[in-house]
Coordinates of C-alpha atoms and ligand atoms in Angstrom, one line a residue:
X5 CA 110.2 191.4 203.4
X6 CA 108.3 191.2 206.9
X7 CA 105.7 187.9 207.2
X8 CA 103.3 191.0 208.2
X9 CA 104.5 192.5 204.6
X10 CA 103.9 189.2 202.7
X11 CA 100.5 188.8 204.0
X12 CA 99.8 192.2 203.1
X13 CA 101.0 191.4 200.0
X14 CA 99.0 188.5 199.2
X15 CA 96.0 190.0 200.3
X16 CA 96.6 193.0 197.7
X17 CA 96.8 190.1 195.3
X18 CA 94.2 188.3 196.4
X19 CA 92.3 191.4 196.4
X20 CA 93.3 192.4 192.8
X21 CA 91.9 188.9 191.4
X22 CA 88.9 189.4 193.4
X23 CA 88.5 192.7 191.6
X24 CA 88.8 191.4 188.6
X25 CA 91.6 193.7 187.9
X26 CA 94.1 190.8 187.7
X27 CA 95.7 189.5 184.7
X28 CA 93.4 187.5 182.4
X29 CA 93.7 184.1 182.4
X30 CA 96.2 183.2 180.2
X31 CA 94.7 182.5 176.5
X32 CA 97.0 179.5 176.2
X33 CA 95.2 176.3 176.2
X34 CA 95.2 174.6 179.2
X35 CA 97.2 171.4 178.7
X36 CA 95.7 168.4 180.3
X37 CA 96.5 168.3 183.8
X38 CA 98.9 165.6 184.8
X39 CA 97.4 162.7 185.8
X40 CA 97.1 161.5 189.3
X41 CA 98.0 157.5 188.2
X42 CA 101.5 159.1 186.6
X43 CA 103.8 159.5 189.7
X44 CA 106.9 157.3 190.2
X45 CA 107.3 156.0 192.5
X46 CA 103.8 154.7 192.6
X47 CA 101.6 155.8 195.4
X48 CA 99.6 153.6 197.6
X49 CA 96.5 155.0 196.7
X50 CA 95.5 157.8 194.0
X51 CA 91.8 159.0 193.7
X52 CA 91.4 161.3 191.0
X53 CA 88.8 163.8 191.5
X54 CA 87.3 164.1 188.0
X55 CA 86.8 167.7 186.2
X56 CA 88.0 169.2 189.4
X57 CA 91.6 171.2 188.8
X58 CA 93.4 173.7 190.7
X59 CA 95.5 176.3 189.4
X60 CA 98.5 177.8 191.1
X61 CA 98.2 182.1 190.1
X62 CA 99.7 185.0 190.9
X63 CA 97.5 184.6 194.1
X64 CA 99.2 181.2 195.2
X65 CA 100.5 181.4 198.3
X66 CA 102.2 178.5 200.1
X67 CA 101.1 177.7 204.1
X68 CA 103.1 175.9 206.7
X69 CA 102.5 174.7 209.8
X70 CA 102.9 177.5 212.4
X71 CA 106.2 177.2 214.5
X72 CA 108.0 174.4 212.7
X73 CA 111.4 176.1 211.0
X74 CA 111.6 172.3 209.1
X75 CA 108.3 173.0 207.3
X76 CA 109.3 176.1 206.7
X77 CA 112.6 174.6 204.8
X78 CA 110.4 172.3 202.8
X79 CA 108.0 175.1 201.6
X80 CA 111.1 177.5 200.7
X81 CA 112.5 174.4 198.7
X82 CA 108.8 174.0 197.1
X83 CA 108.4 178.0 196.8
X84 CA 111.9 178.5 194.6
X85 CA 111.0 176.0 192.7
X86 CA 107.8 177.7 191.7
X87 CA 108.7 180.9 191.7
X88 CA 111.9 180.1 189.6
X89 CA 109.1 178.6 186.7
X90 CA 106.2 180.4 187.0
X91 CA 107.4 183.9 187.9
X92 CA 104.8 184.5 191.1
X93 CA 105.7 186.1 194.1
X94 CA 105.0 182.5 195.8
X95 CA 104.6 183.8 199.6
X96 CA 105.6 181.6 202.5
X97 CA 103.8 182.0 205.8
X98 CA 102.2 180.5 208.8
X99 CA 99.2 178.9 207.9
X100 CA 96.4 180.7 209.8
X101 CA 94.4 177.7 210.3
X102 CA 94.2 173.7 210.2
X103 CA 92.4 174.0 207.1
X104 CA 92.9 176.4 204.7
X105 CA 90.9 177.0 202.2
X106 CA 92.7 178.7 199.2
X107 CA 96.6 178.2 198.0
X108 CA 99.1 175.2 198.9
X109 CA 99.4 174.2 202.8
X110 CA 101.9 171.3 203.9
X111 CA 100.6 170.7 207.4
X112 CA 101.5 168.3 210.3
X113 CA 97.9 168.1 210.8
X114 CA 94.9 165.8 209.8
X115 CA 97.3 162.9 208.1
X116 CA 96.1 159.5 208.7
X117 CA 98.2 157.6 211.2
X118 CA 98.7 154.8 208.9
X119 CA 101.5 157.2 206.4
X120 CA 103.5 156.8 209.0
X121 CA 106.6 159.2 209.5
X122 CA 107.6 159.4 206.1
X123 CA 104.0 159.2 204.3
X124 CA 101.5 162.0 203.7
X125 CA 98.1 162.9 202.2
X126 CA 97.4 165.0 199.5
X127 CA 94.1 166.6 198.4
X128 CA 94.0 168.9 195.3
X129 CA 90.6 170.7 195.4
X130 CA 89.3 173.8 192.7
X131 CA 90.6 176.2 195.5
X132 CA 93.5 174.5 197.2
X133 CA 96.0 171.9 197.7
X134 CA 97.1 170.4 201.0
X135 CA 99.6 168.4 201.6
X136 CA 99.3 166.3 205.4
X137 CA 101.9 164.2 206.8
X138 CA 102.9 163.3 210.7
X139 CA 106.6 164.8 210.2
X140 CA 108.5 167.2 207.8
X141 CA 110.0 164.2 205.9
X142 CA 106.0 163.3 205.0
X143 CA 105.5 166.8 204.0
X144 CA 108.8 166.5 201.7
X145 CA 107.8 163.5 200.0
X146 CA 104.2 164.9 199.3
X147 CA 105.9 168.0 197.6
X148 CA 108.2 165.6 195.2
X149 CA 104.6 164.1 194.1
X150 CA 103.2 167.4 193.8
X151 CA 106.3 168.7 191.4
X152 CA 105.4 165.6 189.4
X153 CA 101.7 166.6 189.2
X154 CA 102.4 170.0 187.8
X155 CA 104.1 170.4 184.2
X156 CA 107.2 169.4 183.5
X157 CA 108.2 173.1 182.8
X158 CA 107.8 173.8 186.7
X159 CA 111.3 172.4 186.7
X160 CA 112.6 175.3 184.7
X161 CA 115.4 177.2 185.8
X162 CA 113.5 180.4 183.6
X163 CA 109.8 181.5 183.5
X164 CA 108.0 179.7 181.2
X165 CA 103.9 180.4 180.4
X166 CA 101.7 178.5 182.2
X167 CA 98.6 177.2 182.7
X168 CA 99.8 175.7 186.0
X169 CA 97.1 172.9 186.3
X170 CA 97.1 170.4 189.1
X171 CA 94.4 167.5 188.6
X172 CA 92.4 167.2 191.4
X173 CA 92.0 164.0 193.9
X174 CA 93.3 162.7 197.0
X175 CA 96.6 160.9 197.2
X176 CA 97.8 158.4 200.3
X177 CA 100.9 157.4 200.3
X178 CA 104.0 156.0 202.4
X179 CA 107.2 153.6 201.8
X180 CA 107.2 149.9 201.7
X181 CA 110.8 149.9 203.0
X182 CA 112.8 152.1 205.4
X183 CA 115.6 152.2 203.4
X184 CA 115.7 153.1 200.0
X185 CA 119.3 154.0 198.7
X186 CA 121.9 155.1 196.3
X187 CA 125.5 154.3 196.7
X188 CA 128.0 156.6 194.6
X189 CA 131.5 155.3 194.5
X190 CA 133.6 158.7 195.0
X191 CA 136.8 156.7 195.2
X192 CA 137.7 155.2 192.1
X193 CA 136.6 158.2 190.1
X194 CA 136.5 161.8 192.6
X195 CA 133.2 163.8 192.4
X196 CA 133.1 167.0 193.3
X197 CA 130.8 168.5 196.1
X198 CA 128.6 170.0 193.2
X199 CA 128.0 166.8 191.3
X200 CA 127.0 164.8 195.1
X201 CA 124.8 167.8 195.9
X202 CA 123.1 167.0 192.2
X203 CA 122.8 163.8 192.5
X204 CA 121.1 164.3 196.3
X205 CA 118.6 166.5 194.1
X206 CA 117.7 164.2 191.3
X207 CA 117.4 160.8 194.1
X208 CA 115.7 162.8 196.5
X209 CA 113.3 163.3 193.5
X210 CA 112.2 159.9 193.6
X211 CA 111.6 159.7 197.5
X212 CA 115.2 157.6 198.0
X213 CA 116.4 158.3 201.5
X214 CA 119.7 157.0 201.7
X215 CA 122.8 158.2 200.2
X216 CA 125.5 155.6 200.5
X217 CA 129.0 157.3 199.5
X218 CA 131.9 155.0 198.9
X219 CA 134.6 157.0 200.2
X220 CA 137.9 154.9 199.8
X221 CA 139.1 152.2 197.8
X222 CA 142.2 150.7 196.7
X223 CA 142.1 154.0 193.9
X224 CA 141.9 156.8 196.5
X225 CA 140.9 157.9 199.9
X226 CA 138.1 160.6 200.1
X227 CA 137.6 162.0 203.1
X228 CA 139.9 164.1 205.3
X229 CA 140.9 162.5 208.7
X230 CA 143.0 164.9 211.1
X231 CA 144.5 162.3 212.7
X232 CA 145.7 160.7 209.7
X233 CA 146.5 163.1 207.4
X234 CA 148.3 161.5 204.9
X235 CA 145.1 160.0 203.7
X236 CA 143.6 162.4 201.6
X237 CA 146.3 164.5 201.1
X238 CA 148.5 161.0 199.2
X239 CA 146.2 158.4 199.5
X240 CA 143.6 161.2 197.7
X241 CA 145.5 162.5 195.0
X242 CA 144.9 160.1 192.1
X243 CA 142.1 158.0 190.9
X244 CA 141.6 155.2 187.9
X245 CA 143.6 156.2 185.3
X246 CA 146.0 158.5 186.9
X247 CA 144.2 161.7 187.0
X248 CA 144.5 163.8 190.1
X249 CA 141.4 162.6 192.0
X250 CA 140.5 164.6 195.2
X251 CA 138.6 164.7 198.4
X252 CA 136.0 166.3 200.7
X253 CA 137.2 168.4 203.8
X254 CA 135.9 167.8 206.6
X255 CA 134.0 170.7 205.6
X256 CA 132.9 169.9 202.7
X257 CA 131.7 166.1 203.9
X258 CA 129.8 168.5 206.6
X259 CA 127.9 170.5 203.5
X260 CA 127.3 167.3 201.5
X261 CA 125.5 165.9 204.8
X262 CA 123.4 168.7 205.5
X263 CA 122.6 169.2 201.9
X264 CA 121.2 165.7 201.8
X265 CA 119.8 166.0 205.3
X266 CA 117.2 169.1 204.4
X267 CA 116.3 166.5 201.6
X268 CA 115.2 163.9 204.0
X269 CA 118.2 161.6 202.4
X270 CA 120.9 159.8 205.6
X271 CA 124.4 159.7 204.7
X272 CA 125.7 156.4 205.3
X273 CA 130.0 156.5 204.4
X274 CA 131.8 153.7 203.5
X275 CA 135.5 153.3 204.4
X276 CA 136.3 149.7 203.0
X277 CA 137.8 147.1 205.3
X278 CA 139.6 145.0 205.4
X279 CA 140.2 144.8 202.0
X280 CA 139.9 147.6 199.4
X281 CA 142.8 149.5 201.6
X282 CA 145.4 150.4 198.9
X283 CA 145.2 154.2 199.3
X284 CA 145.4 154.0 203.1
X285 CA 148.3 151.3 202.6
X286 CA 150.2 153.5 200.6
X287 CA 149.9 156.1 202.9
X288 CA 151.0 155.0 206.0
X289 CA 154.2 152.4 205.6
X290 CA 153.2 151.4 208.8
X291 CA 150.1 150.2 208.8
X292 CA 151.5 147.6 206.1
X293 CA 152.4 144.1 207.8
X294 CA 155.7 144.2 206.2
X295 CA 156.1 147.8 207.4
X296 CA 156.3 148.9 203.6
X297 CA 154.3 150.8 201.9
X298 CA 152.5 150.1 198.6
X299 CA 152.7 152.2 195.4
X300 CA 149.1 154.3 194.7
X301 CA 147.4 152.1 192.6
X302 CA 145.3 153.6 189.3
X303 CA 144.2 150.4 187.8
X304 CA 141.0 148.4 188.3
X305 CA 141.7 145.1 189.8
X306 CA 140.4 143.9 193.2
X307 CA 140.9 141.8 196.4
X308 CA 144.9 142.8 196.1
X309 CA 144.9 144.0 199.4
X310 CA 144.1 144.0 203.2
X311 CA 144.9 145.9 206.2
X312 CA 147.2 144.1 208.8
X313 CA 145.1 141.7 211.2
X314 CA 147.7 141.3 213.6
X315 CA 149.2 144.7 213.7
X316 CA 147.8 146.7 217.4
X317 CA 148.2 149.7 214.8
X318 CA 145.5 149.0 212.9
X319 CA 142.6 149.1 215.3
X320 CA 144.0 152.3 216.6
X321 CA 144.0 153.0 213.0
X322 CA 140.2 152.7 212.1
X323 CA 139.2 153.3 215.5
X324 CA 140.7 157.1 214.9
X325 CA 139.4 157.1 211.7
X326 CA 135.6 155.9 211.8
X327 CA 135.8 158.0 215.2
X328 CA 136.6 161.0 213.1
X329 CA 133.6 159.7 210.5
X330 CA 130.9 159.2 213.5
X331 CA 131.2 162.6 214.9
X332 CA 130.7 163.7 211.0
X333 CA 127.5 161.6 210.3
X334 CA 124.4 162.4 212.6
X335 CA 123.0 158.9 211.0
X336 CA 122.8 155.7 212.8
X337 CA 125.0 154.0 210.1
X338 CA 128.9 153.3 209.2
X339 CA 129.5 151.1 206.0
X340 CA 133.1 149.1 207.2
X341 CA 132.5 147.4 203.3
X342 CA 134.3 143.8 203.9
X343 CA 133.6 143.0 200.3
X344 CA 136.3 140.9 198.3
X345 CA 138.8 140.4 201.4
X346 CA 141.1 138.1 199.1
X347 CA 143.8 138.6 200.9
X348 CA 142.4 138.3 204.0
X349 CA 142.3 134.5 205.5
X350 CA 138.9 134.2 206.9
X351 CA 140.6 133.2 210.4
X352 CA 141.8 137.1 209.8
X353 CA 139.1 137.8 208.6
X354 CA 136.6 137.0 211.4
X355 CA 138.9 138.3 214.2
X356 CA 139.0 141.8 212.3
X357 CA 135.7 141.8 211.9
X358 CA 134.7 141.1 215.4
X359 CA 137.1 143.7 216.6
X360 CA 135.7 146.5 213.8
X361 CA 132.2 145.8 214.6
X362 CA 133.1 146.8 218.2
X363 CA 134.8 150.1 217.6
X364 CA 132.0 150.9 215.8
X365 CA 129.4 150.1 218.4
X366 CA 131.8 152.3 220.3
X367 CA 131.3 155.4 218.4
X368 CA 127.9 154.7 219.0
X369 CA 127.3 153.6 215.2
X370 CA 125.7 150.3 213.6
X371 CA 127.6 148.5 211.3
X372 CA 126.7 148.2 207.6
X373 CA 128.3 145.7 205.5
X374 CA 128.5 144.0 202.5
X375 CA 126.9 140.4 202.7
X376 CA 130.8 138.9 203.2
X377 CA 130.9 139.9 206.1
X378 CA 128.2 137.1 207.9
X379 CA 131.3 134.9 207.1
X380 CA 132.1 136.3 210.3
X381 CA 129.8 136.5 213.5
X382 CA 128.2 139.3 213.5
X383 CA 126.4 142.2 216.2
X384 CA 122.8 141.3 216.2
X385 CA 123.0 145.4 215.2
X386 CA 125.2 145.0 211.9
X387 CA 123.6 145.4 208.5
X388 CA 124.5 143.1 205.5
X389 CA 124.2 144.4 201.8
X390 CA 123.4 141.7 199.4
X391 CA 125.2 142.3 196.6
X392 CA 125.4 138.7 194.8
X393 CA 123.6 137.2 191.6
X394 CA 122.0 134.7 192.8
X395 CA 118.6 134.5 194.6
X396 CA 119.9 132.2 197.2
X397 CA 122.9 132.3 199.6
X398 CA 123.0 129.7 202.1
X399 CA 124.7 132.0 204.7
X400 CA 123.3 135.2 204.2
X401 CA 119.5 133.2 204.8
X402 CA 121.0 131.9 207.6
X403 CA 121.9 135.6 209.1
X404 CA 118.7 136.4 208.0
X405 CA 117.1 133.9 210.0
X406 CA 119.0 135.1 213.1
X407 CA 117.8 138.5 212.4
X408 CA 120.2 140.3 210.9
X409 CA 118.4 143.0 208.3
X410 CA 119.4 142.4 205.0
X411 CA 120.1 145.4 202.1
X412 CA 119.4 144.1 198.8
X413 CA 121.8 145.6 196.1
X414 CA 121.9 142.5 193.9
X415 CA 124.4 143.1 191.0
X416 CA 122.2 142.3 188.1
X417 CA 119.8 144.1 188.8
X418 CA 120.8 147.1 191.2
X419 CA 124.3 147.5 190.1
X420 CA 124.2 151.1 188.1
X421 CA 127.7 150.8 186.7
X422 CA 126.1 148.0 185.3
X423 CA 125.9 148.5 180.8
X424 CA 122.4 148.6 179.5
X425 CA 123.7 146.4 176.7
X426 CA 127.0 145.3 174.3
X427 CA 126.4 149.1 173.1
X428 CA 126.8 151.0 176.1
X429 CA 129.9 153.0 175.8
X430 CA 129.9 153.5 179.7
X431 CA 130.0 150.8 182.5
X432 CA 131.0 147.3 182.9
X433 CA 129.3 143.5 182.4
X434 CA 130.6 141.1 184.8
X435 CA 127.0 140.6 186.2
X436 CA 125.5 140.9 182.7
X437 CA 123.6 143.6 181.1
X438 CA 120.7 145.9 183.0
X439 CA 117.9 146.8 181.2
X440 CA 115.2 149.3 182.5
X441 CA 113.2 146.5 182.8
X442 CA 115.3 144.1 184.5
X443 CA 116.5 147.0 187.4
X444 CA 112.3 146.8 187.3
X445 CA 111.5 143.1 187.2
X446 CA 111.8 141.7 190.9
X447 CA 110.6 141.9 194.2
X448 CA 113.5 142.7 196.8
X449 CA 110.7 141.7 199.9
X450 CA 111.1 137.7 197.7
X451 CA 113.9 137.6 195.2
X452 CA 116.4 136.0 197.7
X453 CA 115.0 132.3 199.0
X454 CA 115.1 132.2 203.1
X455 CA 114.7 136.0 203.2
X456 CA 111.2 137.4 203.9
X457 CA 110.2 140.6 203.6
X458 CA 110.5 141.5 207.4
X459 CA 113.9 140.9 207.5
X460 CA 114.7 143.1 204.1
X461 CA 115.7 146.8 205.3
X462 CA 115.2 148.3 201.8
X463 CA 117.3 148.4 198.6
X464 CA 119.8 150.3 197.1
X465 CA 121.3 151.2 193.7
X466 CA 125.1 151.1 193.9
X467 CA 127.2 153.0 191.0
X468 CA 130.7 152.0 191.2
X469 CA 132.9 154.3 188.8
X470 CA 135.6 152.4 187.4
X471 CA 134.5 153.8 184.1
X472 CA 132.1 156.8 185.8
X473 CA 134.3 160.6 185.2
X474 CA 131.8 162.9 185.2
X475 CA 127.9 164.1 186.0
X476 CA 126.8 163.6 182.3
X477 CA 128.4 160.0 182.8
X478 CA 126.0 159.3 186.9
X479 CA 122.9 160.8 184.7
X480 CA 123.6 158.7 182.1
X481 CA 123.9 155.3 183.9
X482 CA 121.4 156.2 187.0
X483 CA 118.2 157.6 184.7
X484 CA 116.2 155.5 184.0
X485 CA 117.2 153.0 186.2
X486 CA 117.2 154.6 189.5
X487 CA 113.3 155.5 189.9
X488 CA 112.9 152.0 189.4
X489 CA 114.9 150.7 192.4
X490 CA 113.4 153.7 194.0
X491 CA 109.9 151.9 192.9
X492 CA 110.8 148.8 194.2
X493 CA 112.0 151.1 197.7
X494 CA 109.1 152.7 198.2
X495 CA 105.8 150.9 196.0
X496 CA 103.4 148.9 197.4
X497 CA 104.1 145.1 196.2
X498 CA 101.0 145.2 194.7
X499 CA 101.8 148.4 192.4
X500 CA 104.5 146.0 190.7
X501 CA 103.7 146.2 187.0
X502 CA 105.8 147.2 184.0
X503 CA 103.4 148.2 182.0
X504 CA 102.3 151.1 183.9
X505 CA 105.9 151.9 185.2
X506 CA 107.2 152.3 181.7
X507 CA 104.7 154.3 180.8
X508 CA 104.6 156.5 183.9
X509 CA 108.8 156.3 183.5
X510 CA 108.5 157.6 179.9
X511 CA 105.7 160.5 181.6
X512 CA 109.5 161.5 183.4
X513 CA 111.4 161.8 179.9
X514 CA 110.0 165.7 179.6
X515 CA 111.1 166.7 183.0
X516 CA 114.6 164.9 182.8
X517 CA 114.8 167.1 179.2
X518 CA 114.1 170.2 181.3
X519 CA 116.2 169.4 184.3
X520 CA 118.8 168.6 181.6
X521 CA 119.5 165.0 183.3
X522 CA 121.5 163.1 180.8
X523 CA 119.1 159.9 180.7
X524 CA 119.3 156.8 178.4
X525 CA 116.6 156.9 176.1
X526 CA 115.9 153.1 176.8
X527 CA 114.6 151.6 173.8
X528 CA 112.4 149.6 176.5
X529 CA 110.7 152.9 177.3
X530 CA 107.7 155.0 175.4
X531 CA 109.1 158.5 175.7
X532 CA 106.7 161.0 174.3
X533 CA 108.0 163.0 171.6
X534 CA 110.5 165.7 172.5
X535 CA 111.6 164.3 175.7
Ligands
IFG4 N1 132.6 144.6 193.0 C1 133.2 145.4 194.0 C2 133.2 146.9 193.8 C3 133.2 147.3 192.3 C4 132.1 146.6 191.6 C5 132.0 147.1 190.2 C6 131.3 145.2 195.4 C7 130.7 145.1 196.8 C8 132.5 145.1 191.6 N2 132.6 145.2 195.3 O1 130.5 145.4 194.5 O2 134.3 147.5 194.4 O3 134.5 147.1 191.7 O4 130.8 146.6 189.5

């Protein structure tokens, strides 16, 4: 259908309800609107506009700002949503001026300078909504609050009745932190494309902007590298426990970064170093120091290996490698890990280090890392990822203070993998048990002494997958716990307050039920009945 042919369209709709001639509206009840104060993550500010309500019909077209393909994308991801639910045609065209004055209209116009890049505006009025924002990832995060605004049911794969009530006001909004991440550990257990691609869905929900995938271990190696074949192909073919584990193609890695991409989520990869090397050990007998390659490994231990300091080979090795990575990842970012180097003398340690951080400036990348690696000097560039439990560490504060940017993934309270409590079927407990409220319960801009908020990039939620198979198994572990780190991401400070998060968190038990996200129904948590 012609945009000439949709307009026509909506204007024989629009013409229809003028008429009169257009269905009644609907005798159901109209079920409170959803209120303004329920979205998570918390926006800056939300002004309710009482008694005023709009109501996406029939007649509900969707506007976008004239000559911008990215808008476009966002509005056809909004549209299928809503059509998908409600059953209206749902129209998607240029928006024929700055302000409309009927259906829903993401615009690059008219939002407040201080929402920044990834912030927007949103006014629901009788007769429309509009959605503001300075860039397309704005306009993307205004439509995740607007999906939380309408009914849960909006999130149904079949057409369900309406009334389709949004409750009027004007939301401002925009992140506290630029990054604001979830780490999925694809190596220990494999996940297929499908189940990343979910997971980018249900994050993305929640405004997190990062998606951290941990693609080899000691377990298996994830990714495809043409130069070094053998990876995937051996060092990919099992996982913990012995099952046949897998990897992404090139390909495939390609889809999963474009598929997060149009969701305004980075893909930061992770190939572990110098430790955590097992798979690529076992793969190449010469990469080993001893020039003999390792058996695969299917077990759960760490810090058993390293790659081979003084071997030439090895920083031909990851050079080929994370030069095979960069041209895959159009963000800024490569994870080299460094985490748990036990067999690594930090004399080793440092030179690899030094030398890794380099090839990856080469490729035109900045180094992520886990915090270990300020045991070695690091590129004013590189990245550390706190991932300790304590709230001080003498040489990460100290890195800090030189300013390096600091990721704060502490274990006990970020760590997904982490059990809720002794009943958790799922997950481990060496950094003690994570309750809803304790992901919830600190500040990541003042929960490690020495390191201010300015020198705290964001926060993330790894989920390591020692004991992680399947999608039912992420869901399980990552909802409820998730928004809240994505809270913590993107709230103002001054939003902090559990009270209202566990209520507005419970407001998210309905929507999970219809998105069939297999969350923990927390004990911690008011879920209204039927969620
Ligand atoms: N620590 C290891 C992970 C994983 C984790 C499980 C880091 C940085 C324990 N390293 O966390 O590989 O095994 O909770």
């Amino acid at each position: 259908m012609t945009i000439g042919g949709v307009r026509l369209l909506t204007t024989v709709i629009l013409a229809l309800v003028g008429s009169g001639v257009a269905p009644a509206a609907p005798a159901t009840p109209a079920a409170a609107a959803v209120s303004l104060a329920s979205v998570v993550p918390a926006p800056v500010t939300a002004t309710p506009a009482t008694g005023v309500t709009y109501r996406v019909t029939a007649a509900t077209a969707i506007y976008t700002e004239p000559g911008s393909p990215a808008v476009a994308d966002v509005a056809g991801q909004l549209a299928a949503i809503l059509r998908r639910s409600t059953g209206y045609p749902m129209p998607v065209v240029d928006a024929s001026s700055p302000t409309p004055t009927d259906g829903i209209a993401l615009l690059l116009s008219g939002a407040p300078a201080s929402v920044g890049n990834e912030g927007y505006q949103l006014d629901v009025t009788t007769a429309s909504i509009a959605v503001r924002a300075n860039q397309p990832a704005g306009l993307f995060a205004g439509v995740q609050t607007l999906r939380q605004l309408l009914p849960p049911t909006v999130e149904s794969a079949t057409v369900q009745p309406g009334p389709w009530e949004v409750a009027g006001g004007r939301i401002v909004d925009h992140p506290r932190f630029a990054h604001r991440g979830a780490m999925l550990d694809v190596a220990r257990h494999f996940l297929p494309v499908a189940v990343v691609k979910r997971y980018i869905d249900e994050i993305a929900l929640y405004k997190v902007n990062r998606l951290h995938l941990h693609l080899s271990d000691d377990q298996g190696w994830r990714i495809a590298v043409n130069s070094w074949p053998n990876l995937a192909v051996y060092g990919g073919s099992t996982q913990v426990g012995g099952g046949t584990g897998g990897y992404y193609t090139q390909d495939e890695y390609r889809q999963i970064v474009a598929y997060a991409a149009a969701r305004y989520v980075m893909v930061v990869p992770e190939i572990d170093m110098p430790g955590h090397t097992n798979a690529a050990l076992a793969s190449y007998a010469e990469l080993n120091c001893d020039g003999v390659a390792p058996k695969l490994y299917t077990g759960t231990k760490v810090g058993f290996s390293s790659l081979c300091v003084s071997k030439e080979l090895t920083y031909t090795f990851i050079d080929q490698v994370l030069g095979e990575l960069a041209a895959l990842t159009p963000g800024p970012y490569l994870h080299i890990g460094g985490d748990e180097a036990s067999s690594t003398t930090a004399a080793d340690y440092a030179t690899f280090m030094n030398r890794a951080q380099q090839i990856v400036a080469g490729h035109g990348k900045s180094v992520v890392g886990w915090h270990d690696i300020v045991n070695a000097p690091v590129l004013p560039s590189t990245v550390a990822q706190y991932w300790g439990t304590t709230t001080s560490h003498a040489a990460v504060a100290a890195a800090a203070g030189n300013g390096i940017k600091i990721i704060m993934s502490p274990a006990n309270r970020s760590y997904l993998d982490m059990k809720y409590n002794s009943r958790t079927r799922l997950g481990q407990r060496w950094a003690g048990f994570i309750e809803v409220q304790d992901a919830y319960g600190w500040d990541p801009g003042a929960y490690l002494s020495g390191v201010g908020e300015t020198s705290v990039l964001g926060v993330e939620a790894p989920l390591w997958t020692e004991t992680i198979e399947t999608l039912a198994d992420v869901e399980y572990m990552a909802f409820p716990r998730l928004p809240a780190i994505a809270e913590l991401g993107w709230s103002p400070a001054s939003t902090h307050d559990w009270t209202s998060f566990q209520q507005r968190l419970g407001a998210q038990g309905p929507r999970w039920r219809v998105m069939g996200i297999n969350y923990y129904h927390s004990t911690q948590v008011s879920w209204p009945t039927g969620s």
